[in-house]
XYZ file of C-alpha atoms in Angstrom:
664
model
C -12.892 27.541 -80.290
C -15.354 26.488 -82.207
C -14.099 23.829 -83.519
C -13.263 22.642 -79.627
C -16.786 23.509 -79.581
C -17.713 21.214 -82.082
C -15.240 17.744 -81.371
C -16.599 14.923 -80.774
C -16.535 14.673 -77.069
C -19.042 17.071 -76.927
C -21.230 15.251 -79.987
C -21.261 11.925 -77.530
C -23.726 11.571 -74.657
C -21.776 11.232 -71.548
C -21.346 7.246 -70.171
C -22.082 6.308 -66.801
C -18.833 5.594 -65.411
C -18.175 4.199 -61.498
C -16.035 6.971 -61.403
C -17.929 9.671 -62.560
C -19.960 9.731 -60.340
C -17.812 11.827 -57.419
C -19.715 14.977 -57.143
C -17.560 18.279 -56.825
C -20.344 19.891 -57.014
C -24.197 20.955 -57.614
C -24.308 19.258 -61.047
C -20.093 19.066 -61.404
C -19.024 15.724 -62.456
C -14.743 15.099 -62.721
C -15.736 14.945 -67.300
C -17.198 18.804 -65.970
C -13.698 20.053 -64.954
C -12.052 17.667 -67.525
C -13.202 20.086 -70.701
C -13.354 22.737 -68.215
C -9.126 22.095 -67.952
C -8.936 21.634 -71.820
C -10.704 25.064 -72.773
C -8.439 27.478 -70.440
C -5.305 25.285 -72.173
C -6.409 26.808 -75.002
C -6.829 29.445 -74.453
C -4.166 30.631 -72.465
C -1.546 28.686 -76.068
C -3.691 31.846 -78.001
C -3.307 34.343 -74.712
C 0.976 33.810 -73.646
C 2.520 31.995 -76.728
C 5.620 31.789 -78.573
C 7.417 35.448 -79.287
C 7.853 34.261 -83.375
C 3.576 33.760 -83.449
C 2.369 37.664 -83.877
C -1.211 36.526 -83.303
C -0.505 35.269 -80.137
C 2.146 38.168 -78.554
C -1.383 40.792 -80.268
C -3.766 38.246 -78.327
C -1.543 39.479 -75.200
C -0.564 42.757 -75.473
C -4.037 43.467 -76.115
C -5.038 41.223 -72.834
C -2.306 44.350 -70.855
C -4.074 46.835 -71.992
C -6.670 46.235 -70.952
C -6.121 46.075 -67.711
C -4.278 49.011 -67.670
C -7.432 50.315 -68.355
C -8.675 48.965 -65.740
C -6.489 49.915 -63.631
C -6.674 54.019 -64.006
C -10.713 53.766 -63.057
C -10.793 55.801 -59.182
C -12.989 53.265 -58.029
C -10.794 50.514 -58.338
C -7.346 51.886 -56.755
C -9.792 53.065 -53.864
C -10.693 48.825 -54.195
C -7.031 48.053 -54.316
C -5.905 50.870 -51.299
C -8.579 49.233 -49.156
C -7.963 46.074 -49.414
C -3.766 46.615 -48.880
C -4.668 48.246 -45.565
C -6.645 45.051 -44.121
C -5.651 42.088 -42.419
C -6.784 38.528 -43.922
C -8.684 37.987 -40.547
C -10.688 41.060 -41.268
C -11.167 39.710 -44.555
C -12.845 37.052 -43.358
C -14.363 38.805 -40.793
C -16.151 40.964 -42.836
C -16.845 38.507 -45.606
C -17.767 35.829 -43.151
C -20.385 37.127 -39.444
C -19.834 34.806 -36.434
C -22.014 33.284 -35.877
C -21.475 32.329 -39.980
C -18.260 30.918 -38.236
C -19.138 29.234 -35.953
C -21.847 27.325 -37.802
C -19.109 26.226 -40.221
C -16.919 24.937 -37.538
C -19.664 22.641 -36.112
C -21.224 21.763 -39.402
C -17.691 19.686 -39.934
C -17.322 17.830 -37.366
C -19.347 13.623 -38.038
C -22.185 13.578 -37.309
C -21.319 9.915 -34.718
C -19.477 12.364 -32.265
C -22.220 15.485 -32.440
C -24.422 12.325 -31.644
C -22.407 11.857 -28.556
C -22.448 15.102 -26.569
C -22.679 15.103 -23.186
C -25.362 17.467 -21.390
C -23.412 20.481 -19.697
C -25.218 22.995 -17.763
C -21.382 25.326 -17.998
C -23.041 28.912 -19.515
C -20.229 29.846 -20.992
C -19.857 28.053 -24.523
C -16.041 26.170 -25.853
C -15.209 29.497 -28.241
C -15.146 30.897 -24.796
C -13.358 28.908 -23.347
C -10.795 29.046 -25.808
C -11.261 33.053 -25.455
C -10.393 32.192 -21.530
C -7.328 30.143 -22.377
C -5.298 32.962 -24.341
C -3.012 34.750 -21.722
C -3.786 38.985 -21.796
C 0.083 39.673 -22.113
C 0.315 37.413 -25.684
C -3.027 39.494 -26.515
C -1.535 42.040 -26.618
C 1.929 41.155 -28.235
C -0.340 40.090 -31.511
C -2.794 43.236 -31.758
C 0.778 45.581 -30.950
C 2.533 43.425 -33.596
C -0.700 43.862 -35.809
C -0.192 47.141 -35.556
C 2.868 47.286 -35.571
C 3.031 45.577 -39.579
C 0.556 47.565 -40.193
C 0.790 50.919 -39.026
C 2.637 52.300 -42.594
C -0.796 49.969 -44.304
C -3.925 52.121 -41.629
C -0.822 55.763 -42.915
C -2.251 55.183 -47.055
C -6.522 55.479 -45.725
C -6.569 57.954 -42.186
C -7.683 61.024 -42.799
C -8.041 63.949 -40.212
C -11.442 64.262 -39.622
C -11.245 60.275 -37.904
C -11.069 60.901 -34.804
C -14.562 62.573 -33.932
C -13.524 62.441 -30.219
C -11.331 63.756 -27.670
C -8.251 61.272 -27.164
C -8.904 61.001 -23.378
C -12.181 59.974 -22.617
C -11.008 57.368 -26.304
C -8.402 55.896 -24.139
C -10.840 55.776 -20.854
C -13.524 54.197 -23.120
C -10.626 51.743 -24.500
C -9.810 50.387 -21.161
C -13.246 50.844 -19.761
C -13.428 48.214 -22.927
C -10.161 45.797 -22.096
C -11.198 45.692 -18.416
C -14.374 43.955 -19.238
C -13.438 42.276 -21.073
C -10.712 40.582 -18.399
C -13.638 40.584 -16.062
C -15.154 38.388 -18.573
C -12.406 36.122 -19.128
C -11.893 35.929 -15.446
C -15.394 34.748 -14.716
C -14.545 31.947 -16.902
C -12.271 30.613 -16.096
C -13.411 30.297 -12.589
C -15.861 28.306 -14.384
C -13.044 26.349 -15.621
C -11.176 25.855 -12.761
C -14.478 24.782 -11.302
C -15.026 22.451 -13.753
C -12.104 20.678 -14.075
C -12.388 20.377 -9.939
C -15.835 18.491 -9.960
C -13.198 15.856 -12.731
C -10.771 15.456 -10.400
C -13.446 14.218 -8.147
C -15.463 12.359 -10.399
C -11.416 10.568 -12.309
C -11.137 9.904 -7.915
C -13.800 8.505 -6.915
C -13.334 6.269 -9.290
C -9.952 5.323 -8.331
C -11.210 4.990 -5.215
C -13.168 1.838 -6.890
C -10.923 0.424 -8.815
C -8.364 0.422 -5.817
C -10.815 -1.507 -3.445
C -11.515 -3.427 -6.528
C -7.525 -4.947 -6.980
C -7.344 -4.339 -3.729
C -10.118 -7.182 -3.230
C -8.564 -9.183 -5.583
C -5.010 -9.039 -3.853
C -7.029 -10.397 -0.677
C -8.173 -13.426 -3.532
C -4.644 -14.010 -4.861
C -3.391 -13.854 -1.226
C -6.010 -16.732 0.470
C -4.939 -18.877 -2.769
C -1.514 -18.817 -2.116
C -1.941 -20.035 1.641
C -4.459 -22.958 0.585
C -1.344 -24.121 -2.810
C 1.340 -23.937 0.401
C -1.619 -26.267 2.502
C -2.022 -28.697 -0.343
C 1.844 -28.367 -1.047
C 2.098 -29.423 2.476
C -0.914 -32.475 1.892
C 1.077 -33.518 -1.167
C 4.398 -33.984 0.369
C 2.556 -36.112 3.714
C 1.342 -38.202 1.155
C 4.452 -38.394 -0.508
C 5.924 -39.410 3.059
C 3.196 -41.892 3.405
C 3.391 -43.403 0.616
C 7.385 -44.266 0.425
C 6.593 -46.053 4.138
C 4.832 -48.351 2.358
C 6.476 -48.820 -0.353
C 9.523 -49.817 1.829
C 6.593 -51.891 4.813
C 5.395 -53.986 1.367
C 9.779 -53.850 -0.185
C 10.324 -54.752 4.228
C 7.731 -57.475 4.514
C 8.574 -59.205 0.747
C 12.106 -60.129 1.478
C 10.174 -61.784 5.020
C 8.139 -63.712 3.420
C 10.155 -65.357 0.080
C 9.809 -68.500 0.398
C 12.277 -71.034 1.153
C 14.472 -73.202 -1.617
C 14.163 -76.669 -1.819
C 17.923 -77.131 0.437
C 16.883 -75.204 2.422
C 12.912 -77.160 3.020
C 15.298 -80.826 3.295
C 17.922 -78.873 5.856
C 14.842 -77.720 8.191
C 12.998 -81.095 7.611
C 15.691 -82.693 9.316
C 14.459 -82.514 12.867
C 10.901 -82.127 13.912
C 12.498 -79.714 16.832
C 14.532 -77.081 14.479
C 11.463 -77.211 12.121
C 9.450 -75.678 15.466
C 12.741 -73.087 16.021
C 12.354 -71.656 12.226
C 8.815 -71.036 12.527
C 9.089 -69.449 15.514
C 12.362 -67.142 14.472
C 10.727 -66.871 11.408
C 7.106 -65.906 12.897
C 9.090 -63.966 15.230
C 10.834 -61.833 12.655
C 7.730 -61.276 10.492
C 5.769 -59.173 14.164
C 8.758 -57.466 14.928
C 8.942 -56.112 11.275
C 5.673 -55.565 11.002
C 4.958 -51.750 10.659
C 3.669 -50.203 14.424
C 0.570 -48.361 14.021
C 1.069 -44.880 13.514
C -1.708 -42.084 13.324
C -1.671 -39.935 10.825
C -0.966 -36.558 11.849
C -1.199 -32.564 9.555
C 2.068 -31.024 10.181
C 1.649 -27.314 10.667
C 4.425 -25.986 9.622
C 5.232 -21.902 9.217
C 3.760 -19.723 6.548
C 6.306 -19.808 4.211
C 4.894 -16.353 2.161
C 5.103 -11.960 2.934
C 1.300 -10.553 2.595
C 1.717 -7.325 2.144
C -2.531 -6.544 1.701
C -2.385 -4.738 5.108
C 0.137 -2.193 3.793
C -2.651 -0.740 0.973
C -4.983 -0.406 3.765
C -5.759 3.072 5.193
C -3.578 3.631 8.882
C -5.884 2.764 11.605
C -8.041 0.564 9.808
C -9.108 -2.284 11.128
C -8.253 -5.946 10.258
C -10.103 -8.603 12.056
C -10.629 -8.296 16.299
C -9.995 -11.600 18.012
C -12.538 -13.259 21.520
C -8.626 -14.586 22.898
C -9.331 -15.066 26.626
C -12.469 -13.960 29.019
C -9.740 -12.221 31.769
C -6.949 -9.460 31.405
C -4.176 -10.310 28.457
C -1.480 -10.292 30.213
C 1.308 -11.033 26.616
C 0.791 -11.389 23.337
C 3.353 -11.781 20.280
C 3.448 -12.692 16.719
C 6.092 -14.212 14.561
C 4.686 -11.985 11.531
C 1.323 -10.066 9.648
C -1.374 -13.079 8.494
C 0.665 -15.716 10.395
C 0.918 -17.413 13.628
C 0.284 -15.073 17.253
C 0.461 -16.525 20.911
C -2.056 -15.064 23.692
C -1.807 -15.368 28.067
C -4.194 -14.201 30.332
C -4.624 -14.375 33.650
C -7.647 -16.459 32.847
C -4.651 -19.625 32.968
C -4.153 -19.948 28.997
C -2.162 -19.733 26.203
C -3.696 -19.804 23.107
C -1.771 -20.252 19.754
C -3.410 -18.294 17.340
C -3.699 -18.868 13.000
C -4.184 -14.830 11.794
C -4.457 -15.637 7.884
C -8.148 -17.008 9.626
C -8.540 -15.860 13.062
C -8.609 -18.750 14.223
C -7.248 -21.197 17.337
C -5.202 -23.451 16.499
C -5.053 -25.204 20.126
C -3.601 -24.258 23.407
C -0.088 -24.687 25.136
C -0.760 -26.656 28.939
C 1.852 -27.209 31.018
C 1.883 -24.430 33.385
C 0.821 -24.356 36.853
C -0.267 -20.237 36.945
C -0.524 -17.774 34.927
C 1.582 -16.446 31.887
C 3.316 -13.443 32.927
C 5.736 -12.899 29.526
C 6.728 -14.595 25.631
C 8.676 -14.275 23.112
C 7.480 -15.653 19.274
C 10.718 -15.902 17.264
C 10.243 -18.814 14.194
C 9.270 -21.954 15.509
C 10.423 -21.560 18.769
C 7.675 -20.148 21.865
C 9.437 -19.115 24.645
C 6.688 -19.242 27.371
C 7.539 -17.246 30.982
C 4.356 -18.099 34.008
C 4.160 -17.274 37.891
C 4.949 -20.273 39.104
C 8.342 -19.551 38.486
C 9.093 -21.424 35.128
C 9.977 -20.542 31.605
C 8.566 -23.899 28.636
C 10.190 -23.443 24.940
C 7.892 -25.219 22.771
C 7.703 -25.657 19.339
C 3.961 -25.001 17.184
C 5.553 -26.462 13.863
C 4.477 -30.068 15.694
C 1.163 -29.040 15.834
C -1.598 -31.126 14.485
C -3.422 -29.085 12.598
C -5.462 -27.906 9.545
C -7.450 -24.724 8.447
C -9.108 -26.929 5.797
C -11.086 -28.556 8.554
C -12.270 -25.454 9.870
C -13.305 -23.270 6.922
C -16.564 -22.784 6.120
C -18.312 -22.625 2.999
C -20.359 -19.499 3.726
C -17.785 -15.582 3.345
C -19.981 -15.023 7.532
C -18.249 -14.733 10.076
C -16.361 -17.957 10.927
C -18.008 -17.895 14.899
C -15.083 -15.742 16.445
C -16.618 -13.159 16.906
C -19.725 -13.364 19.266
C -22.395 -11.164 19.579
C -21.403 -11.659 23.657
C -18.857 -10.681 24.773
C -18.475 -13.056 27.845
C -18.401 -15.989 25.611
C -14.918 -18.654 24.817
C -13.796 -19.527 21.400
C -14.490 -22.527 20.105
C -12.501 -24.733 22.196
C -9.621 -26.639 19.468
C -9.229 -30.656 19.192
C -7.186 -30.682 22.651
C -4.912 -33.223 20.941
C -3.543 -30.678 18.815
C -0.543 -28.810 21.091
C 0.696 -32.679 22.401
C 4.472 -32.741 20.571
C 4.472 -28.913 20.907
C 6.576 -29.023 24.106
C 10.050 -29.426 24.278
C 11.616 -28.891 27.824
C 11.222 -26.891 30.900
C 14.138 -24.182 32.388
C 13.840 -23.523 36.595
C 15.836 -22.377 38.496
C 14.289 -19.481 39.983
C 12.240 -19.367 43.258
C 9.721 -16.575 41.838
C 7.592 -16.278 39.381
C 9.261 -14.819 35.949
C 7.898 -11.032 34.531
C 10.180 -10.396 32.088
C 12.272 -13.093 29.516
C 14.458 -12.565 26.102
C 15.993 -14.875 23.285
C 17.465 -14.319 20.625
C 19.430 -17.844 18.594
C 20.911 -19.748 21.770
C 20.682 -17.538 24.212
C 17.780 -16.477 26.527
C 17.734 -14.662 29.505
C 15.102 -14.190 31.510
C 13.969 -11.994 35.048
C 12.057 -12.718 38.370
C 10.529 -11.208 41.466
C 13.727 -12.758 42.739
C 15.565 -9.991 42.217
C 17.804 -12.023 39.376
C 18.995 -12.308 35.747
C 19.450 -15.586 34.514
C 20.856 -16.071 31.253
C 20.492 -19.507 29.868
C 22.139 -21.857 27.441
C 18.831 -23.166 23.986
C 21.083 -25.838 23.129
C 21.891 -27.698 27.331
C 18.856 -26.779 28.315
C 21.008 -25.210 31.508
C 21.735 -22.153 33.054
C 25.242 -20.821 33.148
C 25.130 -17.475 34.718
C 22.921 -15.733 37.479
C 23.089 -12.288 37.728
C 22.004 -10.150 41.127
C 20.716 -6.957 40.274
C 20.980 -5.782 43.688
C 24.155 -6.155 44.432
C 25.240 -4.897 40.720
C 23.621 -1.779 42.234
C 25.458 -2.033 44.607
C 29.299 -1.983 43.197
C 27.756 -0.088 40.715
C 27.550 2.520 43.699
C 30.896 1.571 45.064
C 33.237 2.130 42.465
C 32.008 5.644 41.554
C 31.544 6.676 45.361
C 28.651 7.454 45.350
C 27.334 8.959 48.801
C 23.773 7.696 48.457
C 21.500 3.982 48.894
C 22.241 1.135 46.889
C 19.108 0.774 45.755
C 17.719 4.467 43.792
C 14.622 5.226 45.217
C 12.112 6.188 42.749
C 10.051 9.573 44.356
C 6.956 7.859 44.755
C 5.963 4.105 45.947
C 6.171 1.857 43.831
C 2.375 0.460 42.823
C 1.628 -2.734 43.791
C 1.713 -4.395 40.524
C 4.641 -3.129 39.025
C 7.367 -6.239 38.587
C 10.644 -5.587 40.033
C 11.983 -6.494 36.378
C 9.701 -4.589 34.499
C 11.941 -4.790 30.502
C 14.798 -6.502 28.980
C 16.306 -7.681 26.014
C 19.383 -9.097 24.992
C 21.934 -8.942 21.263
C 24.792 -11.161 21.654
C 26.484 -10.242 24.758
C 24.751 -7.143 25.450
C 21.746 -6.567 27.868
C 19.404 -4.190 28.596
C 17.618 -4.207 32.047
C 14.617 -1.969 33.528
C 13.817 -1.770 36.601
C 11.706 -0.691 39.499
C 14.097 1.857 40.358
C 13.195 3.787 37.136
C 16.568 2.606 35.942
C 17.493 1.198 32.609
C 20.953 -1.028 33.679
C 22.744 -1.824 30.045
C 24.607 -5.532 31.580
C 27.825 -7.410 29.637
C 27.054 -11.008 29.848
C 31.024 -11.529 28.961
C 31.632 -10.249 32.472
C 28.508 -10.497 33.912
C 28.819 -6.551 35.147
C 27.120 -3.349 34.824
C 28.612 -1.114 32.118
C 25.778 1.662 32.299
C 23.339 2.844 34.281
C 20.160 4.999 32.532
C 19.190 7.931 35.508
C 15.770 9.302 33.949
C 12.754 7.554 35.069
C 10.468 7.944 38.562
C 8.724 5.559 38.309
C 9.299 0.889 37.368
C 10.618 0.717 33.591
C 8.039 -1.828 32.251
C 9.279 -2.718 28.765
C 12.070 -1.504 26.060
C 13.624 -1.894 23.606
C 17.047 -1.026 21.490
C 18.564 -0.794 17.773
C 21.543 0.315 16.369
C 21.322 3.805 18.016
C 18.500 4.157 20.348
C 17.468 3.483 23.443
C 13.339 3.088 23.763
C 11.796 2.638 27.822
C 7.966 3.199 28.945
C 7.663 3.706 33.043
C 4.477 4.124 35.104
C 5.728 7.928 34.991
C 3.563 7.729 32.260
C 6.870 8.385 29.944
C 8.381 7.455 26.902
C 12.316 7.936 26.941
C 14.441 7.971 23.665
C 17.807 7.260 24.226
C 21.299 8.189 22.100
C 23.057 4.322 23.290
C 26.587 5.880 21.936
C 26.268 9.019 24.659
C 24.382 7.851 26.747
C 21.614 11.096 27.026
C 17.998 11.439 26.111
C 17.094 11.941 22.420
C 14.189 12.445 22.574
C 10.907 12.355 25.168
C 7.206 12.800 25.218
C 4.411 11.901 28.246
C 0.790 9.877 28.259
C -2.273 11.264 30.517
C -1.602 7.481 32.206
C 0.844 5.045 33.369
C 2.930 3.403 30.251
C 2.428 -0.888 30.083
C 3.802 -1.772 26.981
C 5.589 -0.505 23.986
C 7.296 -1.515 21.219
C 8.889 -0.038 18.041
C 9.819 -1.061 14.515
C 11.244 1.541 11.690
C 9.080 4.266 11.170
C 6.715 4.473 14.730
C 6.267 3.811 18.157
C 3.426 1.912 19.414
C 2.576 2.148 22.686
C -0.041 1.055 25.295
C -0.776 3.641 28.079
C -4.069 3.619 30.163
C -6.153 4.344 27.194
C -8.982 1.709 25.174
C -6.717 2.341 22.372
C -3.207 2.015 21.092
C -0.837 4.725 21.398
C 1.112 5.811 18.144
C 3.644 8.558 17.956
C 4.897 8.145 14.087
C 8.320 9.727 14.388
C 8.951 11.392 11.008
C 6.758 14.359 11.280
C 6.420 13.891 15.016
C 2.927 13.480 14.776
C 0.959 11.348 17.803
C -2.282 9.615 16.894
C -4.724 6.996 18.132
C -5.122 3.738 16.629
C -7.733 0.997 18.678
C -11.246 0.412 18.360
C -11.911 3.733 20.774
C -10.314 5.802 18.391
C -13.697 5.197 16.394
C -16.054 3.830 19.601
C -18.884 6.733 19.795
C -20.217 7.938 23.261
C -22.875 5.313 23.816
C -21.879 3.975 27.516
C -20.274 0.605 25.998
C -16.188 1.139 25.310
C -13.866 -0.992 24.550
C -11.147 -2.334 27.021
C -8.069 -0.268 28.274
C -5.348 -1.534 26.128
C -2.804 -3.442 27.975
C 0.486 -5.105 25.845
C 0.795 -3.540 21.829
C 2.995 -5.167 18.725
C 3.891 -4.131 15.613
C 5.942 -5.530 12.628
C 6.232 -3.938 9.447
C 2.946 -1.704 10.403
C 0.622 -4.685 11.254
C -0.871 -3.921 14.887
C -1.826 -5.981 17.361
C -3.760 -4.842 20.850
C -4.968 -6.706 23.663
C -6.768 -5.410 26.101
C -7.451 -5.988 29.575
C -11.852 -7.824 28.041
C -9.972 -10.415 26.410
C -10.177 -8.819 22.706
C -7.304 -8.598 20.532
C -7.423 -6.313 17.968
C -6.281 -6.292 14.882
C -4.795 -2.452 13.011
C -2.895 -1.511 9.768
C -0.577 1.441 10.927
């Protein structure tokens, strides 16, 4: 060992190498560790050497004999037994206190994490929370398992004098301590649940803020999409104009080509021939000159489908338009944020751009107010009190949204502070190319109409239904409602009157034919006697009558399975077309004047300042409209007269001429 200490490594002073800077202790370097390892290796080689070396075996035997002498001492044996019956957790806790363990766990964290600890007013520590998350059953199982494993070990050191108290008192105290511990853990868990709820509320608020931002982004994208469609339309118009100019220039170039020498000699024979040639040339040039054309902006139905309204909360207001200054009699639209047509008792029919909320123009031609209308693609059909039906093609309208667009994001002038003001008048010639033709055969006002494809069916106060061929523009069938009712009564052998009394006096405003709808050869018609008649247009006969309403029918709509009707008897009835029986029914406080349904909801106008909504999926009734949120300050909105809904996009027309647009 002395020779090892006198080795050259010990004589030379340590050099300052880069790897010597790795301090493993207070003053312990890598060089010290290497020296210590060599000493341990040398000592072990002397103690445990080859069996043939007597010196090494003597050292090993001497060391083992000294160890046996130490183990025979009573103090050493008691220490070994105490360590044997103690668990590893008890060993650690015997050396380190709880505060020291927590301190060491915290000092292990880096400083950058400790510097950004959020402030919390929680009265419980993190370690109490960890302890509370451990189920009681699991902790009891672990404690029982530990007691089972160490049972034999504790028996080694157990003495009869260790139990100083009776067993019953000890158990009661233990149960009391356990109960107290459970109560403390319950308090910790309650506090943790409250903290989680607050955290969830904060996340919900943040998600709502993010949703609003994304919704605004979606609105901007839809506006840019509309702008792109109009830009594409402008480019198409410019391409057409440029193509026409090129064609005109080519035509003029062919006419103005200079004659050849032979033609000059032939034309110069006589002055009369020259004059005739000159006059002929002049006439041909002027005849082929393009006539002056007025540049018209085409109005094309929107191709893209808006989806922004689908993400609004039900009952959210999208827009309100002061469309007329009198009661709205009819309205319809082709698609959400598309084109809407409204008519009122002020004898006007207006076309609206729902995306911008601006009036495109007026459909002029009727001599009285329009009572009913329908929009299908770009075709509009209107039925008036002047007993005529007119069809319009709104794709021929002259309308440019860019010209009416304002640079500010403020109101565009359609929402007036004074509700009696009228909207700004559109261009007088914007709709001059829209009229197609007029259908005139009724002798009284047209109160209901519906068209599908090339077939249009109209109902009038002259008590007739007329079927029209839109290709030829003429009436192809007339159905007398009173005659059909008499025939149906005679066929079933009824002894009653041919026209069914409703049980109450009909109102003066009730229409004889309140509503109708056709599909292929099927026609459903609701009349003032409260009956709904199903017609076969191929035979012109009524093949079924639905009896149930006790007042004039004002509205109806059917699909593949059900027929929904509304009446002045304040009820909505849902009929099963397969059996002809009532599937469901519900009533309101006032007469129903308008109704429409989609895949999920039935919307009704029932003499109130709100639209009545019935959710078919969960059977819930709720109100949608300005009256639902209006305060009782006397300024109530107008009563809703007409409603239309498509894909959750609701439009409602009121008695004060206002049109409200809502999500439903």
